[in-house]
Amino acid sequence: MAYISNEIINEIRNKTDIVDVVSRYVNLTKKGKNYIGVCPFHDDHSPSMSVSPEKQIFTCFSCGATGNVFTFVSDFEKISFSDAVRLLGEKAGISIGNNTYIGNIKRDEYFDIYDSANKFYQNSLFTNLGKNAIQYLKNRNIDRDTIKKFGIGLSVQKLSLTDYLKNKNYSIDKLIDVGLTNDNGNDIFINRIMFPIYDLAGNPVAFSGRIYNTKDTSKYINTKETDKFKKGKILYNYHIAKEHLKKNDSVIIMEGQMDVIRASTIGVNNCIATMGTALTRDHKSIIKNMTNNVILCFDGDSAGEKATISAIELLEDTGIDIKIVRLPNDMDPDEYIIKEGKDSFLYQISNATNLIDYKMELLKKNKDFGNIKDISSYVNSALKELVYEKDDIVVELNLKKLATSFDIDYDNLVNKYEKLKNDNNNKDSYVKVNKPKKVYNRYGQAECYLIYYMLKDEKVINMVEKRVGYFPDKNIRELSNEIIYYFHKYGIINVADFISYISDREEILRTLRDIIAMGIKEDFQIEEIEDYIFVINEYHKEVRVNNLNKKLKEEKDPLKQAEISMEIMKIRGGSRNGIRN
């Protein structure tokens, strides 16, 4: 196995701008010399995450999440640090092989198996055994470019994936475990067109197999859920759609993978789809950090309407601008594009209904407007919905529309609306739960400040190395040793690169993250460093004094008691207290 050096990791980081990477996931706004955005690592409703282009690190001052570009991608995508390095390396034009160690971390075997399976299925499609499948796809207007773009393949009974992978030295138990082989040692997928399912980082982690020349009752079968494949945490085509957000600044959410693939054939690439489930809270978090604009384009039938309403209920508290497309004649996007064409579909998308208008229409369902009680019920429900609308002009226009449509006094509607809004504002509002800040005593504070400034200035490293015996806290002691070793090895200290260097040291990395998230001021005076060093050394004096006091209590000989007391006085001589802030 090859070993990836810190020099290569640092080269990738130096070629990767953390602002560019984070902005693919989170909308960032420039503020001063940094950028701010909503933190994706806790339920953040206002920007609390700062990204520093100068330091090339991110920090959330609410939940404490912090790190460099690799740790951000690792934490967001739920992948290992090594896979984050590999992913960003490929984007930076630095290829890192799969069978490579990064520090002490080896690439997960699961990804290697699915990568091999994906290539096997794709190759199988373009053999003589795949002619019927290619014709089937052609008949459905899926050309070769689209096949390659989405990695579509074929499982064939005469070509055993299980045998192929066993010949690559993967155990049968492992193949069963990852969902490619059944308990009898045979392929799970046989004679199906194979659609690879990718995780958020673009790794194939599962398959969806579709019948094409049989009447099997199961039109689609999917890989069973595994550690890497959780339907509630994966959005089909996410890894492609997120690359198109800068151009479109919106994402279209659909129900099925064929809808997404069909949209791609007409140049609409900012589409994602659920894996046969309703949107989940994990999906919500992913979508919230993708964009501020969402278009829900589910199937046009009653089930699609239910899915639309469910998605709205999940997403509307995120602050995302939600629009809705309801396709006619119960059609799904795949059918609609085939039957009505590109221009008609693009018209539907560009004229998507805004959320409040959709809700107003939805409230009219099953209402008899010749019945006064139904009118009253509708108007009251409409007013309750308007309470949550933030655009005052939209509110006013709707109130006037209600007054005109049902011949109701406008002032009465306004009064009722204001009362409902005041009642809503008086309810318990959302309270953001911040990560509890760790409380440090004077010694702990001095330790943290010294570590922070060691990462900023080599003069502090030299002072600590020469004058601090050892840090009281074990993790900080190890962190200090790593900083000193790193500095002597590379002749420079850079916090973003140092984070990569200690990525496999979980405890001290967590300690460093906590220190960065403290929000310590950037500038310092040498006198302050002197104070922090003095306090640390005072700790050791206190430990010695406490030990001597204990010894003094146990000593019976008056002369020895006097000697111990003198030693205590000498240690305490010249003490001073305080840390300058």
Tab-separated table of N, CA, C and O in Angstrom, residues 518-571:
chain	number	residue	atom	x	y	z
A	518	MET	N	-13.304	28.967	20.706
A	518	MET	CA	-13.436	29.872	21.856
A	518	MET	C	-13.522	31.335	21.431
A	518	MET	O	-13.954	32.187	22.203
A	519	GLY	N	-13.101	31.618	20.203
A	519	GLY	CA	-13.140	32.997	19.730
A	519	GLY	C	-12.077	33.876	20.366
A	519	GLY	O	-12.309	35.052	20.661
A	520	ILE	N	-10.904	33.338	20.599
A	520	ILE	CA	-9.801	34.089	21.213
A	520	ILE	C	-9.356	35.208	20.271
A	520	ILE	O	-9.268	35.005	19.056
A	521	LYS	N	-9.084	36.372	20.826
A	521	LYS	CA	-8.678	37.514	20.010
A	521	LYS	C	-7.378	37.186	19.268
A	521	LYS	O	-6.530	36.438	19.758
A	522	GLU	N	-7.250	37.776	18.088
A	522	GLU	CA	-6.132	37.434	17.212
A	522	GLU	C	-4.800	38.035	17.681
A	522	GLU	O	-3.766	37.384	17.638
A	523	ASP	N	-4.845	39.280	18.109
A	523	ASP	CA	-3.601	39.969	18.467
A	523	ASP	C	-3.204	39.696	19.917
A	523	ASP	O	-4.069	39.466	20.768
A	524	PHE	N	-1.934	39.712	20.173
A	524	PHE	CA	-1.459	39.498	21.546
A	524	PHE	C	-0.170	40.284	21.752
A	524	PHE	O	0.531	40.654	20.799
A	525	GLN	N	0.119	40.536	23.020
A	525	GLN	CA	1.382	41.155	23.417
A	525	GLN	C	2.260	40.079	24.073
A	525	GLN	O	1.740	39.151	24.701
A	526	ILE	N	3.573	40.237	23.924
A	526	ILE	CA	4.495	39.265	24.528
A	526	ILE	C	4.267	39.192	26.035
A	526	ILE	O	4.382	38.117	26.645
A	527	GLU	N	3.896	40.330	26.654
A	527	GLU	CA	3.644	40.331	28.096
A	527	GLU	C	2.508	39.373	28.459
A	527	GLU	O	2.526	38.749	29.519
A	528	GLU	N	1.528	39.250	27.578
A	528	GLU	CA	0.427	38.317	27.834
A	528	GLU	C	0.929	36.869	27.825
A	528	GLU	O	0.534	36.059	28.667
A	529	ILE	N	1.786	36.568	26.857
A	529	ILE	CA	2.350	35.214	26.788
A	529	ILE	C	3.156	34.922	28.055
A	529	ILE	O	3.093	33.809	28.600
A	530	GLU	N	3.893	35.942	28.538
A	530	GLU	CA	4.640	35.783	29.788
A	530	GLU	C	3.691	35.410	30.927
A	530	GLU	O	3.986	34.537	31.753
A	531	ASP	N	2.547	36.098	30.980
A	531	ASP	CA	1.568	35.821	32.035
A	531	ASP	C	1.050	34.392	31.964
A	531	ASP	O	0.932	33.694	32.977
A	532	TYR	N	0.694	33.938	30.735
A	532	TYR	CA	0.150	32.587	30.589
A	532	TYR	C	1.177	31.533	31.009
A	532	TYR	O	0.842	30.549	31.685
A	533	ILE	N	2.426	31.751	30.622
A	533	ILE	CA	3.487	30.814	31.012
A	533	ILE	C	3.659	30.810	32.530
A	533	ILE	O	3.810	29.750	33.151
A	534	PHE	N	3.614	32.014	33.112
A	534	PHE	CA	3.752	32.115	34.570
A	534	PHE	C	2.640	31.329	35.267
A	534	PHE	O	2.887	30.599	36.238
A	535	VAL	N	1.398	31.464	34.768
A	535	VAL	CA	0.264	30.772	35.392
A	535	VAL	C	0.433	29.258	35.304
A	535	VAL	O	0.161	28.537	36.271
A	536	ILE	N	0.885	28.767	34.137
A	536	ILE	CA	1.094	27.318	33.990
A	536	ILE	C	2.145	26.837	34.985
A	536	ILE	O	1.984	25.802	35.647
A	537	ASN	N	3.225	27.586	35.097
A	537	ASN	CA	4.276	27.187	36.036
A	537	ASN	C	3.817	27.314	37.484
A	537	ASN	O	4.273	26.574	38.355
A	538	GLU	N	2.905	28.257	37.746
A	538	GLU	CA	2.303	28.368	39.072
A	538	GLU	C	1.522	27.112	39.425
A	538	GLU	O	1.472	26.695	40.590
A	539	TYR	N	0.903	26.516	38.422
A	539	TYR	CA	0.149	25.278	38.652
A	539	TYR	C	1.050	24.208	39.253
A	539	TYR	O	0.682	23.520	40.218
A	540	HIS	N	2.230	24.077	38.672
A	540	HIS	CA	3.153	23.053	39.166
A	540	HIS	C	3.584	23.368	40.605
A	540	HIS	O	3.758	22.458	41.425
A	541	LYS	N	3.742	24.662	40.923
A	541	LYS	CA	4.065	25.050	42.303
A	541	LYS	C	2.927	24.661	43.241
A	541	LYS	O	3.159	24.156	44.350
A	542	GLU	N	1.687	24.910	42.782
A	542	GLU	CA	0.520	24.571	43.612
A	542	GLU	C	0.460	23.078	43.880
A	542	GLU	O	0.115	22.631	44.978
A	543	VAL	N	0.770	22.283	42.849
A	543	VAL	CA	0.768	20.827	43.014
A	543	VAL	C	1.809	20.417	44.056
A	543	VAL	O	1.538	19.605	44.953
A	544	ARG	N	3.004	21.024	43.943
A	544	ARG	CA	4.065	20.712	44.914
A	544	ARG	C	3.670	21.146	46.320
A	544	ARG	O	3.887	20.417	47.309
A	545	VAL	N	3.065	22.339	46.435
A	545	VAL	CA	2.636	22.839	47.751
A	545	VAL	C	1.572	21.933	48.352
A	545	VAL	O	1.616	21.604	49.557
A	546	ASN	N	0.610	21.509	47.548
A	546	ASN	CA	-0.444	20.624	48.045
A	546	ASN	C	0.133	19.305	48.537
A	546	ASN	O	-0.285	18.771	49.583
A	547	ASN	N	1.097	18.777	47.797
A	547	ASN	CA	1.739	17.524	48.217
A	547	ASN	C	2.506	17.706	49.528
A	547	ASN	O	2.476	16.837	50.417
A	548	LEU	N	3.195	18.866	49.658
A	548	LEU	CA	3.948	19.137	50.889
A	548	LEU	C	3.013	19.365	52.075
A	548	LEU	O	3.314	18.953	53.198
A	549	ASN	N	1.874	20.038	51.827
A	549	ASN	CA	0.896	20.237	52.917
A	549	ASN	C	0.354	18.909	53.416
A	549	ASN	O	0.141	18.713	54.630
A	550	LYS	N	0.123	18.010	52.488
A	550	LYS	CA	-0.343	16.679	52.872
A	550	LYS	C	0.725	15.969	53.703
A	550	LYS	O	0.431	15.322	54.725
A	551	LYS	N	1.974	16.113	53.259
A	551	LYS	CA	3.084	15.497	53.972
A	551	LYS	C	3.256	16.130	55.354
A	551	LYS	O	3.558	15.440	56.346
A	552	LEU	N	3.016	17.451	55.425
A	552	LEU	CA	3.150	18.176	56.689
A	552	LEU	C	2.143	17.673	57.726
A	552	LEU	O	2.470	17.515	58.916
A	553	LYS	N	0.923	17.397	57.272
A	553	LYS	CA	-0.111	16.909	58.190
A	553	LYS	C	0.231	15.527	58.737
A	553	LYS	O	-0.144	15.180	59.855
A	554	GLU	N	0.929	14.761	57.960
A	554	GLU	CA	1.243	13.389	58.370
A	554	GLU	C	2.532	13.301	59.202
A	554	GLU	O	2.764	12.300	59.871
A	555	GLU	N	3.349	14.365	59.126
A	555	GLU	CA	4.647	14.349	59.815
A	555	GLU	C	4.474	14.652	61.307
A	555	GLU	O	3.782	15.593	61.684
A	556	LYS	N	5.140	13.863	62.151
A	556	LYS	CA	5.047	14.036	63.615
A	556	LYS	C	6.271	14.758	64.188
A	556	LYS	O	6.212	15.370	65.251
A	557	ASP	N	7.405	14.659	63.502
A	557	ASP	CA	8.662	15.249	64.000
A	557	ASP	C	8.627	16.763	63.798
A	557	ASP	O	8.532	17.241	62.659
A	558	PRO	N	8.737	17.565	64.894
A	558	PRO	CA	8.692	19.032	64.789
A	558	PRO	C	9.778	19.608	63.890
A	558	PRO	O	9.538	20.581	63.150
A	559	LEU	N	10.977	19.052	63.918
A	559	LEU	CA	12.052	19.572	63.081
A	559	LEU	C	11.753	19.369	61.588
A	559	LEU	O	11.971	20.263	60.758
A	560	LYS	N	11.252	18.181	61.282
A	560	LYS	CA	10.915	17.897	59.878
A	560	LYS	C	9.720	18.730	59.426
A	560	LYS	O	9.643	19.167	58.267
A	561	GLN	N	8.798	18.990	60.390
A	561	GLN	CA	7.668	19.858	60.060
A	561	GLN	C	8.161	21.252	59.685
A	561	GLN	O	7.671	21.874	58.742
A	562	ALA	N	9.167	21.719	60.444
A	562	ALA	CA	9.717	23.042	60.169
A	562	ALA	C	10.406	23.081	58.802
A	562	ALA	O	10.282	24.066	58.050
A	563	GLU	N	11.112	22.014	58.453
A	563	GLU	CA	11.775	21.936	57.149
A	563	GLU	C	10.760	21.981	56.006
A	563	GLU	O	10.954	22.679	55.005
A	564	ILE	N	9.668	21.238	56.195
A	564	ILE	CA	8.624	21.207	55.154
A	564	ILE	C	7.992	22.585	55.012
A	564	ILE	O	7.767	23.075	53.901
A	565	SER	N	7.738	23.239	56.143
A	565	SER	CA	7.132	24.583	56.112
A	565	SER	C	8.033	25.578	55.408
A	565	SER	O	7.564	26.438	54.640
A	566	MET	N	9.346	25.488	55.648
A	566	MET	CA	10.296	26.369	54.985
A	566	MET	C	10.290	26.141	53.462
A	566	MET	O	10.356	27.094	52.672
A	567	GLU	N	10.202	24.865	53.086
A	567	GLU	CA	10.188	24.540	51.656
A	567	GLU	C	8.935	25.112	50.988
A	567	GLU	O	8.996	25.640	49.872
A	568	ILE	N	7.792	25.030	51.709
A	568	ILE	CA	6.539	25.595	51.182
A	568	ILE	C	6.683	27.101	50.994
A	568	ILE	O	6.263	27.660	49.978
A	569	MET	N	7.294	27.770	51.960
A	569	MET	CA	7.464	29.223	51.875
A	569	MET	C	8.358	29.609	50.694
A	569	MET	O	8.121	30.605	50.004
A	570	LYS	N	9.407	28.820	50.466
A	570	LYS	CA	10.310	29.111	49.353
A	570	LYS	C	9.577	28.997	48.004
A	570	LYS	O	9.758	29.813	47.106
A	571	ILE	N	8.735	27.926	47.900
A	571	ILE	CA	7.994	27.717	46.641
A	571	ILE	C	7.025	28.862	46.391
A	571	ILE	O	6.900	29.374	45.275
